[in-house]
Short mmCIF file of C-alpha atoms in Angstrom, two decimals:
data_model
loop_
_atom_site.label_atom_id
_atom_site.label_comp_id
_atom_site.label_asym_id
_atom_site.label_seq_id
_atom_site.Cartn_x
_atom_site.Cartn_y
_atom_site.Cartn_z
CA UNK A 1 16.13 -9.29 -9.11
CA UNK A 2 16.99 -9.68 -12.80
CA UNK A 3 13.88 -7.75 -13.84
CA UNK A 4 14.74 -4.91 -11.47
CA UNK A 5 18.25 -4.75 -12.87
CA UNK A 6 16.94 -4.37 -16.40
CA UNK A 7 14.48 -1.72 -15.29
CA UNK A 8 17.09 0.36 -13.51
CA UNK A 9 19.52 0.07 -16.38
CA UNK A 10 16.92 1.72 -18.59
CA UNK A 11 16.29 4.60 -16.22
CA UNK A 12 19.49 6.55 -16.71
CA UNK A 13 18.18 9.06 -19.24
CA UNK A 14 18.25 12.33 -17.33
CA UNK A 15 20.70 14.34 -19.41
CA UNK A 16 21.29 17.77 -17.92
CA UNK A 17 23.00 18.94 -21.09
CA UNK A 18 22.98 17.71 -24.66
CA UNK A 19 25.64 17.76 -27.32
CA UNK A 20 25.31 20.75 -29.62
CA UNK A 21 26.73 22.11 -32.84
CA UNK A 22 28.42 25.18 -31.39
CA UNK A 23 31.95 25.94 -32.63
CA UNK A 24 34.63 23.92 -30.87
CA UNK A 25 36.74 25.69 -28.24
CA UNK A 26 39.99 27.13 -29.54
CA UNK A 27 43.19 28.23 -27.79
CA UNK A 28 43.32 31.89 -26.69
CA UNK A 29 45.63 32.67 -29.64
CA UNK A 30 46.63 31.01 -32.90
CA UNK A 31 50.33 31.16 -32.10
CA UNK A 32 52.26 29.60 -29.21
CA UNK A 33 55.76 29.27 -27.78
CA UNK A 34 56.75 25.56 -27.95
CA UNK A 35 59.38 26.12 -25.25
CA UNK A 36 56.72 27.17 -22.76
CA UNK A 37 53.45 25.71 -24.06
CA UNK A 38 52.98 22.20 -25.39
CA UNK A 39 49.35 21.13 -24.92
CA UNK A 40 46.13 23.13 -24.65
CA UNK A 41 42.79 21.40 -24.13
CA UNK A 42 39.26 22.34 -23.17
CA UNK A 43 35.80 20.87 -22.65
CA UNK A 44 33.58 20.97 -25.73
CA UNK A 45 30.43 19.37 -24.24
CA UNK A 46 29.33 17.98 -20.87
CA UNK A 47 26.27 15.84 -20.16
CA UNK A 48 25.25 14.98 -16.59
CA UNK A 49 23.20 11.82 -16.04
CA UNK A 50 22.06 10.44 -12.67
CA UNK A 51 22.96 6.74 -12.49
CA UNK A 52 22.03 4.00 -10.03
CA UNK A 53 25.05 1.74 -9.54
CA UNK A 54 23.97 -0.50 -6.63
CA UNK A 55 20.49 -1.46 -5.49
CA UNK A 56 18.37 -3.77 -3.38
CA UNK A 57 14.71 -3.72 -2.43
CA UNK A 58 13.49 -4.54 1.06
CA UNK A 59 10.02 -4.97 2.54
CA UNK A 60 9.63 -3.99 6.20
CA UNK A 61 6.61 -5.72 7.71
CA UNK A 62 4.60 -4.17 10.57
CA UNK A 63 6.26 -4.83 13.91
CA UNK A 64 9.69 -5.51 12.41
CA UNK A 65 11.10 -2.00 12.12
CA UNK A 66 14.64 -1.37 13.24
CA UNK A 67 18.12 -1.79 11.88
CA UNK A 68 18.81 -3.93 8.82
CA UNK A 69 22.09 -4.77 7.08
CA UNK A 70 21.69 -5.46 3.38
CA UNK A 71 24.00 -6.31 0.47
CA UNK A 72 23.38 -4.22 -2.62
CA UNK A 73 23.68 -5.71 -6.10
CA UNK A 74 25.63 -3.84 -8.75
CA UNK A 75 23.24 -2.80 -11.54
CA UNK A 76 25.47 -0.36 -13.41
CA UNK A 77 28.99 1.02 -13.23
CA UNK A 78 30.86 4.16 -14.21
CA UNK A 79 34.62 4.43 -14.78
CA UNK A 80 36.78 7.42 -15.59
CA UNK A 81 38.02 7.33 -19.19
CA UNK A 82 40.01 9.77 -21.28
CA UNK A 83 39.65 9.21 -25.01
CA UNK A 84 38.57 5.59 -24.22
CA UNK A 85 41.62 4.91 -22.01
CA UNK A 86 41.08 4.03 -18.34
CA UNK A 87 44.63 5.12 -17.52
CA UNK A 88 44.27 8.71 -16.39
CA UNK A 89 47.27 10.83 -17.30
CA UNK A 90 48.25 14.26 -16.00
CA UNK A 91 46.63 15.73 -19.13
CA UNK A 92 43.39 13.93 -18.31
CA UNK A 93 43.45 15.25 -14.73
CA UNK A 94 43.80 18.79 -16.05
CA UNK A 95 40.83 18.25 -18.36
CA UNK A 96 38.70 16.81 -15.54
CA UNK A 97 39.45 19.93 -13.48
CA UNK A 98 37.95 21.95 -16.34
CA UNK A 99 34.98 19.56 -16.42
CA UNK A 100 34.39 20.28 -12.69
CA UNK A 101 34.35 24.00 -13.40
CA UNK A 102 31.91 23.53 -16.30
CA UNK A 103 29.35 21.37 -14.47
CA UNK A 104 29.64 23.16 -11.12
CA UNK A 105 30.65 20.23 -8.90
CA UNK A 106 33.79 18.20 -8.29
CA UNK A 107 34.33 15.11 -10.44
CA UNK A 108 36.85 12.28 -10.26
CA UNK A 109 40.26 13.35 -11.61
CA UNK A 110 42.14 10.04 -11.28
CA UNK A 111 41.60 6.44 -12.29
CA UNK A 112 38.37 5.43 -10.55
CA UNK A 113 35.35 3.15 -10.87
CA UNK A 114 32.09 2.84 -8.95
CA UNK A 115 32.65 -0.94 -8.93
CA UNK A 116 35.16 -0.45 -6.13
CA UNK A 117 32.51 0.78 -3.71
CA UNK A 118 31.44 -1.26 -0.69
CA UNK A 119 28.15 -3.02 -1.35
CA UNK A 120 26.93 -3.74 2.20
CA UNK A 121 25.09 -1.05 4.15
CA UNK A 122 23.19 -0.83 7.42
CA UNK A 123 20.02 1.26 7.52
CA UNK A 124 17.48 2.10 10.22
CA UNK A 125 13.77 1.86 9.44
CA UNK A 126 11.17 3.54 11.66
CA UNK A 127 8.02 2.37 9.88
CA UNK A 128 6.88 -0.56 7.74
CA UNK A 129 6.74 -0.33 3.97
CA UNK A 130 8.59 -0.94 0.71
CA UNK A 131 12.08 0.53 0.52
CA UNK A 132 14.90 0.70 -1.94
CA UNK A 133 18.49 0.87 -0.74
CA UNK A 134 20.70 2.45 -3.34
CA UNK A 135 24.04 3.87 -4.28
CA UNK A 136 24.43 6.15 -7.23
CA UNK A 137 26.28 9.03 -8.77
CA UNK A 138 26.12 11.62 -11.51
CA UNK A 139 27.87 10.36 -14.61
CA UNK A 140 29.52 13.16 -16.57
CA UNK A 141 30.47 12.53 -20.17
CA UNK A 142 31.18 14.57 -23.24
CA UNK A 143 33.74 15.67 -25.79
CA UNK A 144 36.95 17.65 -25.52
CA UNK A 145 39.49 19.26 -27.83
CA UNK A 146 43.25 18.99 -27.53
CA UNK A 147 45.72 21.22 -29.36
CA UNK A 148 49.48 20.72 -29.57
CA UNK A 149 51.97 23.52 -30.14
CA UNK A 150 53.69 22.71 -33.43
CA UNK A 151 57.08 24.39 -33.68
CA UNK A 152 57.62 26.84 -36.55
CA UNK A 153 60.82 28.44 -35.23
CA UNK A 154 63.15 28.69 -32.27
CA UNK A 155 60.49 30.32 -30.09
CA UNK A 156 57.42 30.24 -32.29
CA UNK A 157 54.69 27.75 -33.06
CA UNK A 158 51.05 27.29 -34.06
CA UNK A 159 48.30 25.38 -32.30
CA UNK A 160 47.22 22.22 -34.13
CA UNK A 161 44.17 20.14 -33.19
CA UNK A 162 45.54 16.62 -32.68
CA UNK A 163 42.24 14.81 -32.15
CA UNK A 164 40.93 12.55 -34.92
CA UNK A 165 37.64 14.04 -36.03
CA UNK A 166 38.32 17.17 -34.00
CA UNK A 167 37.27 15.90 -30.56
CA UNK A 168 37.98 13.15 -28.05
CA UNK A 169 35.60 11.64 -25.51
CA UNK A 170 35.74 11.50 -21.71
CA UNK A 171 33.73 9.99 -18.86
CA UNK A 172 33.93 10.80 -15.17
CA UNK A 173 31.57 11.02 -12.18
CA UNK A 174 31.00 12.83 -8.91
CA UNK A 175 30.88 11.54 -5.32
CA UNK A 176 28.87 8.53 -4.21
CA UNK A 177 25.27 9.10 -3.14
CA UNK A 178 23.91 6.46 -0.78
CA UNK A 179 20.50 6.26 0.84
CA UNK A 180 17.07 4.75 1.29
CA UNK A 181 14.03 5.59 -0.77
CA UNK A 182 10.32 4.92 -0.15
CA UNK A 183 7.28 5.40 -2.36
CA UNK A 184 6.32 8.61 -0.56
CA UNK A 185 9.83 10.04 -0.36
CA UNK A 186 10.03 13.58 -1.80
CA UNK A 187 12.53 13.74 -4.65
CA UNK A 188 13.90 16.35 -7.01
CA UNK A 189 13.02 15.64 -10.66
CA UNK A 190 16.00 14.31 -12.57
CA UNK A 191 17.89 13.35 -9.41
CA UNK A 192 19.55 10.09 -8.35
CA UNK A 193 16.86 9.78 -5.67
CA UNK A 194 14.07 9.98 -8.23
CA UNK A 195 15.78 7.34 -10.32
CA UNK A 196 16.02 5.08 -7.26
CA UNK A 197 12.34 5.56 -6.45
CA UNK A 198 11.40 4.33 -9.91
CA UNK A 199 12.81 0.94 -8.92
CA UNK A 200 10.00 0.50 -6.38
CA UNK A 201 6.60 -0.97 -7.10
CA UNK A 202 4.38 1.74 -5.65
CA UNK A 203 0.62 1.49 -5.41
#
């Protein structure tokens, strides 16, 4: 099982988007009202990577098809982080909502980790063969900008980028994907299912 774990850990390189050198997002205006606006933030980059988090292989011999309950081993994990912190603040939740809009699917907006998932599943097999039982997700990571309204008067202010180096980093993920994969299973390139199939030894 150790060899399989190493193999799967090296199969998470399906980036749907790469970091780029485009100008960083900026607030809609240079000025702000510190009595009404305090923080403005936006997503600078977002990279989506299919990730296998739990896995086990099973061989179904001829004449032994049916239901099987298996315990999956954790091979990778994803946790929500906001500028390296695992404590997700209200500001982080707002950012993750913008991440959802950018990538086109809902991501975790609170403190969460794939390590909390149940690891025992029951599957039905209708034919013999080599199977992989898996759980996975789409890891979403990237950079963000955060501006603070610096007061210049009673009702006036200017937006100031408060992030060291200009950007902070975030990590989140979408819903759990759980299933069974076989050597002849059709898969979409770059998907969690394709990544799971690579864990099988197919002739």
